[in-house]
Amino acid sequence: MSSVTKAVITAAGLGTRFLPATKATPKEMLPVVDKPAIQYVVEEAVAAGLDDVLLITSRTKRSVEDHFDRAFELEAELTRKGDTARLDLVRQATDLATVHSVRQREALGLGHAVLCAEQHVGHQPFAVLLGDDLIDPRDPLLPRMIEVQQRYGGSVVALMEVEPAQIRLYGSAAVEPTDTDGVFRVTELVEKPQTAAPSNFAVIGRYVLDPAIFEVLHTTPPGRGGEIQLTDAIRALALRDEHRGGPVHGVVFTGRRYDTGDRADYLRTIVRLACEREDLGPDFRAWLEYFVAKEMRGRSDSGGPDEIS
Ligand code: UTP
């Protein structure tokens, strides 16, 4: 069975949930503490052994491409100042992996964005990661998905159990158990179900796909929201046998995930990760405790540590 070596990271969406911040700045470049969201995603791919990374970007996402390129002027200035710590930070993104990019000319949907990777990917199974969807590195998911793909063949999606009221925001999967704990056979998929959902298993932003997905995507009509949906194409693979790109399995994820394309989740992510940082955490936590206590008391905000730092 072919091994998985390539990662496709999609970052060509319009990011309308985060307007006006995303009018001229890609949502993937919004800082999560002090690193753009998409750098976490590239780091995750590399940690899973996928160091051939293809970014799907668009005309307005130039800064995403630039972030993984050399920054000669900045590097020269930091070198001149002898600021090696910051120089290392600047070079980190460049040295991570071989990063390629291709532009999606029109935001026709996630399925269409993945189709833009066809030439680069070729005939091997490959991983897809959404550029604004972060998985905490302490809860690795992709290595498990690759393992499952190698065992069962076909494609693998990541499933997360969500509250029934939330499932309409995701793709929802009907599943059957397999002989492996936490791994299900996917029998049906519905993108953002508006009425009865097949289950509370939501499809989240990690996929390991059989290259047959491309042939399906070529003929997948626009679905929900008038977009070419990846979910619809994966559904077609789920109904196929192993000689034609099937089956599709789901790996259940119970770890920490941060949807940085959603404003509320973005804020929670930053607070959580900042609290956990060795350099920023202690002072930030102290301020946060003070701030929350003050909010709880509903008092005026004079005289606290928030005025100092
Ligand atoms: P989203 O559903 O988050 O859509 O896309 P969006 O346009 O990026 O953001 P909102 O909903 O308007 O705020 C899921 C993933 O698919 C990519 C996005 O970049 C994100 O990684 N995508 C979506 C594309 O690459 N191209 C598209 O045409 C649509």
Coordinates of C-alpha atoms and ligand atoms in Angstrom, one line a residue:
M1 CA 0.0 0.0 0.0
S2 CA 1.3 3.5 -0.9
S3 CA 2.5 5.6 2.0
V4 CA 1.2 9.0 2.8
T5 CA 3.9 11.7 2.3
K6 CA 2.0 14.8 1.1
A7 CA -0.1 17.3 2.9
V8 CA -2.5 19.7 1.3
I9 CA -3.5 22.7 3.5
T10 CA -6.5 24.7 2.3
A11 CA -6.4 28.4 2.9
A12 CA -8.4 29.9 0.0
G13 CA -11.7 30.5 1.8
L14 CA -13.1 34.0 2.1
G15 CA -13.3 34.0 5.9
T16 CA -16.6 35.9 6.1
R17 CA -17.2 34.8 9.8
F18 CA -14.2 37.0 10.8
L19 CA -15.0 40.2 8.9
P20 CA -13.8 42.9 8.9
A21 CA -10.5 41.5 10.2
T22 CA -10.3 39.2 7.1
K23 CA -11.1 41.9 4.5
A24 CA -7.4 42.2 3.6
T25 CA -5.7 39.8 6.0
P26 CA -6.2 36.0 5.6
K27 CA -7.8 34.4 8.6
E28 CA -5.0 31.8 8.5
M29 CA -2.5 34.6 9.3
L30 CA -4.3 35.8 12.4
P31 CA -1.9 35.4 15.3
V32 CA -2.6 32.6 17.8
V33 CA -0.6 34.2 20.7
D34 CA 2.4 35.0 18.5
K35 CA 2.3 32.6 15.6
P36 CA -0.1 32.7 12.6
A37 CA -2.7 29.9 12.8
I38 CA -1.4 28.3 9.6
Q39 CA 2.1 27.8 11.0
Y40 CA 0.6 25.5 13.7
V41 CA -1.1 23.5 10.9
V42 CA 2.1 23.1 8.9
E43 CA 4.0 22.1 12.1
E44 CA 1.3 19.4 12.7
A45 CA 1.8 18.0 9.1
V46 CA 5.5 17.9 9.6
A47 CA 5.2 16.2 13.0
A48 CA 3.1 13.5 11.3
G49 CA 6.0 12.9 8.8
L50 CA 4.4 14.9 5.9
D51 CA 7.1 17.3 4.9
D52 CA 5.9 17.9 1.3
V53 CA 3.3 20.6 1.9
L54 CA 1.0 22.2 -0.7
L55 CA -0.8 25.3 0.4
I56 CA -4.0 26.2 -1.5
T57 CA -4.2 29.9 -1.5
S58 CA -5.8 32.7 -3.5
R59 CA -5.0 36.2 -4.8
T60 CA -5.7 37.8 -1.5
K61 CA -3.6 35.3 0.5
R62 CA -0.1 36.4 -0.6
S63 CA 1.0 36.8 3.0
V64 CA 0.4 33.1 3.6
E65 CA 2.9 32.3 0.9
D66 CA 5.3 35.0 2.1
H67 CA 5.2 33.6 5.6
F68 CA 6.9 30.4 4.5
D69 CA 9.4 32.1 2.3
R70 CA 12.7 33.8 3.2
A71 CA 12.5 37.4 4.5
F72 CA 16.0 38.6 3.4
E73 CA 15.7 42.2 4.6
L74 CA 14.4 41.3 8.1
E75 CA 17.0 38.4 8.4
A76 CA 19.8 40.7 7.4
E77 CA 18.8 43.3 10.0
L78 CA 18.4 40.8 12.8
T79 CA 21.8 39.3 11.8
R80 CA 23.4 42.7 11.9
K81 CA 21.9 43.3 15.4
G82 CA 23.1 39.8 16.5
D83 CA 19.5 39.1 17.6
T84 CA 19.7 35.3 17.0
A85 CA 16.7 34.5 19.1
R86 CA 14.4 36.5 16.8
L87 CA 16.3 35.4 13.7
D88 CA 15.5 31.8 14.7
L89 CA 11.8 32.6 15.0
V90 CA 11.8 34.2 11.6
R91 CA 13.5 31.2 10.0
Q92 CA 11.4 28.6 11.7
A93 CA 8.6 28.8 9.3
T94 CA 10.9 28.7 6.3
D95 CA 12.9 25.7 7.5
L96 CA 9.9 23.6 8.5
A97 CA 9.2 21.8 5.3
T98 CA 9.2 22.0 1.5
V99 CA 6.2 24.3 1.1
H100 CA 4.6 24.7 -2.3
S101 CA 1.5 26.7 -3.2
V102 CA -1.1 26.8 -5.8
R103 CA -3.9 29.3 -6.2
Q104 CA -7.6 28.6 -6.3
R105 CA -8.8 31.2 -8.7
E106 CA -12.3 31.4 -7.4
A107 CA -13.6 30.4 -4.0
L108 CA -15.9 27.7 -5.3
G109 CA -15.8 25.6 -2.1
L110 CA -13.5 23.2 -0.2
G111 CA -14.0 20.4 -2.7
H112 CA -12.8 22.7 -5.5
A113 CA -9.8 23.8 -3.4
V114 CA -8.8 20.2 -2.9
L115 CA -9.2 19.6 -6.6
C116 CA -6.5 22.3 -7.2
A117 CA -4.0 19.9 -5.6
E118 CA -4.6 17.2 -8.2
Q119 CA -1.4 17.7 -10.2
H120 CA 0.9 18.0 -7.2
V121 CA -0.5 15.0 -5.4
G122 CA -0.6 12.5 -8.3
H123 CA -1.6 9.0 -7.5
Q124 CA -0.8 8.5 -3.8
P125 CA -3.1 8.9 -0.8
F126 CA -2.6 12.3 0.8
A127 CA -3.6 14.3 3.8
V128 CA -5.8 17.4 3.8
L129 CA -5.7 19.9 6.7
L130 CA -7.8 23.0 7.0
G131 CA -5.6 26.0 7.5
D132 CA -7.7 27.5 10.3
D133 CA -8.5 24.3 12.2
L134 CA -5.9 23.6 14.9
I135 CA -5.3 20.3 16.6
D136 CA -3.3 20.5 19.8
P137 CA 0.1 18.8 19.3
R138 CA -0.4 17.0 22.6
D139 CA -3.3 15.1 21.1
P140 CA -1.9 13.9 17.8
L141 CA -4.6 12.9 15.3
L142 CA -3.0 12.6 11.9
P143 CA -0.6 9.8 12.7
R144 CA -3.6 7.7 13.8
M145 CA -5.5 8.5 10.7
I146 CA -2.6 7.6 8.5
E147 CA -2.2 4.3 10.4
V148 CA -5.9 3.6 9.8
Q149 CA -5.6 4.4 6.1
Q150 CA -2.7 2.0 5.8
R151 CA -4.7 -0.7 7.5
Y152 CA -8.1 -0.3 5.8
G153 CA -7.1 1.5 2.5
G154 CA -9.5 4.0 1.0
S155 CA -10.0 7.3 2.8
V156 CA -10.2 8.4 6.4
V157 CA -12.0 11.3 8.0
A158 CA -11.8 12.7 11.5
L159 CA -14.9 12.6 13.6
M160 CA -15.8 14.5 16.7
E161 CA -18.9 14.0 18.8
V162 CA -20.7 17.3 19.2
E163 CA -23.8 18.5 20.9
P164 CA -27.0 17.7 18.9
A165 CA -27.6 21.5 18.4
Q166 CA -24.2 22.0 16.9
I167 CA -24.2 19.2 14.2
R168 CA -25.9 21.5 11.7
L169 CA -22.7 23.5 11.5
Y170 CA -20.6 20.5 10.3
G171 CA -20.7 17.5 8.0
S172 CA -22.4 14.6 9.8
A173 CA -21.6 10.9 9.4
A174 CA -23.6 7.7 9.7
V175 CA -21.3 5.0 11.0
E176 CA -21.0 1.3 11.7
P177 CA -18.5 -0.1 14.2
T178 CA -15.3 -1.9 13.1
D179 CA -13.1 -4.3 15.1
T180 CA -10.9 -1.4 16.0
D181 CA -11.7 0.8 19.0
G182 CA -12.5 4.4 18.0
V183 CA -12.6 3.5 14.3
F184 CA -15.9 3.4 12.4
R185 CA -16.9 2.6 8.8
V186 CA -18.7 5.6 7.3
T187 CA -21.8 4.7 5.5
E188 CA -23.3 8.1 4.8
L189 CA -22.3 11.8 5.0
V190 CA -24.5 14.9 5.0
E191 CA -23.0 18.4 4.8
K192 CA -24.5 20.8 7.4
P193 CA -27.8 18.8 7.9
Q194 CA -30.7 21.2 8.4
T195 CA -33.1 18.5 9.5
A196 CA -32.4 15.1 11.1
A197 CA -28.6 14.5 11.1
P198 CA -27.4 10.9 10.6
S199 CA -25.5 11.1 13.9
N200 CA -23.7 13.6 16.3
F201 CA -20.4 12.7 14.7
A202 CA -19.1 15.8 13.1
V203 CA -16.5 15.7 10.3
I204 CA -13.6 18.0 11.4
G205 CA -10.7 19.4 9.4
R206 CA -8.4 16.5 8.9
Y207 CA -8.6 14.0 6.1
V208 CA -6.5 11.2 4.5
L209 CA -7.9 10.8 1.0
D210 CA -7.6 8.2 -1.7
P211 CA -6.6 9.9 -5.0
A212 CA -9.8 8.7 -6.5
I213 CA -11.3 11.8 -4.8
F214 CA -10.1 13.9 -7.7
E215 CA -12.0 12.0 -10.3
V216 CA -15.1 12.3 -8.2
L217 CA -14.5 16.0 -7.6
H218 CA -14.4 16.7 -11.3
T219 CA -18.0 15.8 -11.5
T220 CA -19.3 16.9 -8.1
P221 CA -22.0 19.6 -8.6
P222 CA -22.2 22.5 -6.2
G223 CA -24.0 21.5 -3.0
R224 CA -24.8 23.3 0.2
G225 CA -24.3 27.0 -0.1
G226 CA -23.7 26.7 -3.8
E227 CA -20.2 25.4 -3.1
I228 CA -18.4 22.3 -4.4
Q229 CA -18.4 20.3 -1.1
L230 CA -15.6 17.9 -0.2
T231 CA -18.1 16.1 2.0
D232 CA -20.3 15.3 -1.1
A233 CA -17.3 13.8 -2.9
I234 CA -16.2 11.7 0.2
R235 CA -19.8 10.5 0.4
A236 CA -19.4 9.1 -3.1
L237 CA -16.2 7.3 -2.1
A238 CA -18.0 5.9 1.0
L239 CA -20.4 4.1 -1.3
R240 CA -17.6 2.5 -3.4
D241 CA -15.6 -0.7 -2.9
E242 CA -11.8 -0.8 -2.4
H243 CA -11.0 -1.1 -6.1
R244 CA -12.6 2.3 -6.8
G245 CA -11.4 4.5 -4.0
G246 CA -13.5 3.2 -1.1
P247 CA -14.2 2.6 1.7
V248 CA -14.2 5.5 4.1
H249 CA -13.4 5.2 7.7
G250 CA -13.8 7.6 10.6
V251 CA -11.3 8.0 13.5
V252 CA -13.0 9.5 16.6
F253 CA -11.1 12.4 18.0
T254 CA -11.5 13.3 21.7
G255 CA -8.6 15.7 22.0
R256 CA -8.2 19.5 21.9
R257 CA -9.2 21.3 18.7
Y258 CA -9.4 25.0 18.1
D259 CA -11.5 26.5 15.2
T260 CA -9.6 29.8 14.8
G261 CA -11.9 30.8 11.9
D262 CA -14.7 31.2 14.5
R263 CA -14.4 34.4 16.6
A264 CA -15.5 33.0 19.9
D265 CA -13.3 29.9 19.5
Y266 CA -10.4 32.1 18.4
L267 CA -10.6 34.1 21.6
R268 CA -10.8 31.0 23.8
T269 CA -7.8 29.5 22.0
I270 CA -5.6 32.5 22.5
V271 CA -6.5 32.7 26.2
R272 CA -5.9 29.0 26.8
L273 CA -2.6 28.8 24.9
A274 CA -1.3 32.0 26.4
C275 CA -2.0 30.7 29.9
E276 CA 0.0 27.6 29.1
R277 CA 3.0 29.4 27.8
E278 CA 6.1 29.4 30.0
D279 CA 7.2 32.8 29.0
L280 CA 3.8 34.7 29.0
G281 CA 1.7 32.4 31.1
P282 CA 2.5 33.4 34.7
D283 CA 1.9 37.1 34.2
F284 CA -1.0 36.6 31.9
R285 CA -2.8 34.2 34.3
A286 CA -2.3 36.6 37.2
W287 CA -3.9 39.3 35.2
L288 CA -6.7 37.1 34.0
E289 CA -7.5 35.9 37.5
Y290 CA -7.7 39.5 38.6
F291 CA -9.8 40.5 35.6
V292 CA -12.2 37.7 36.0
A293 CA -12.6 38.3 39.8
K294 CA -13.2 42.0 39.1
E295 CA -15.8 41.1 36.4
M296 CA -17.5 38.8 38.9
R297 CA -17.7 41.5 41.4
G298 CA -18.9 44.0 38.8
R299 CA -16.6 46.7 40.3
S300 CA -14.8 49.5 38.6
D301 CA -11.5 48.6 37.0
S302 CA -9.2 51.1 38.7
G303 CA -6.0 50.2 40.5
G304 CA -5.5 46.6 39.4
P305 CA -2.6 44.9 37.6
D306 CA -4.3 45.5 34.2
E307 CA -3.2 49.1 34.6
I308 CA 0.4 48.2 35.1
S309 CA 1.0 45.7 32.3
Ligands
UTP1 P1 -14.8 27.5 5.7 O1 -16.1 26.7 5.8 O2 -14.2 27.9 7.0 O3 -15.1 28.8 4.8 O4 -13.8 26.7 4.9 P2 -14.3 30.1 4.7 O5 -14.7 30.8 3.4 O6 -12.8 29.9 4.8 O7 -14.7 31.0 6.0 P3 -16.2 31.6 6.4 O8 -17.1 30.4 6.7 O9 -16.6 32.4 5.2 O10 -15.8 32.4 7.6 C1 -13.2 25.5 5.3 C2 -11.8 25.4 4.7 O11 -11.9 25.4 3.3 C3 -11.1 26.4 2.7 C4 -11.0 27.4 3.8 O12 -9.8 28.2 3.6 C5 -10.9 26.6 5.0 O13 -9.6 26.0 5.2 N1 -11.8 26.8 1.5 C6 -13.1 27.1 1.5 C7 -11.0 27.0 0.4 O14 -9.8 26.8 0.4 N2 -11.6 27.4 -0.8 C8 -13.0 27.7 -0.8 O15 -13.5 28.0 -1.9 C9 -13.7 27.5 0.3

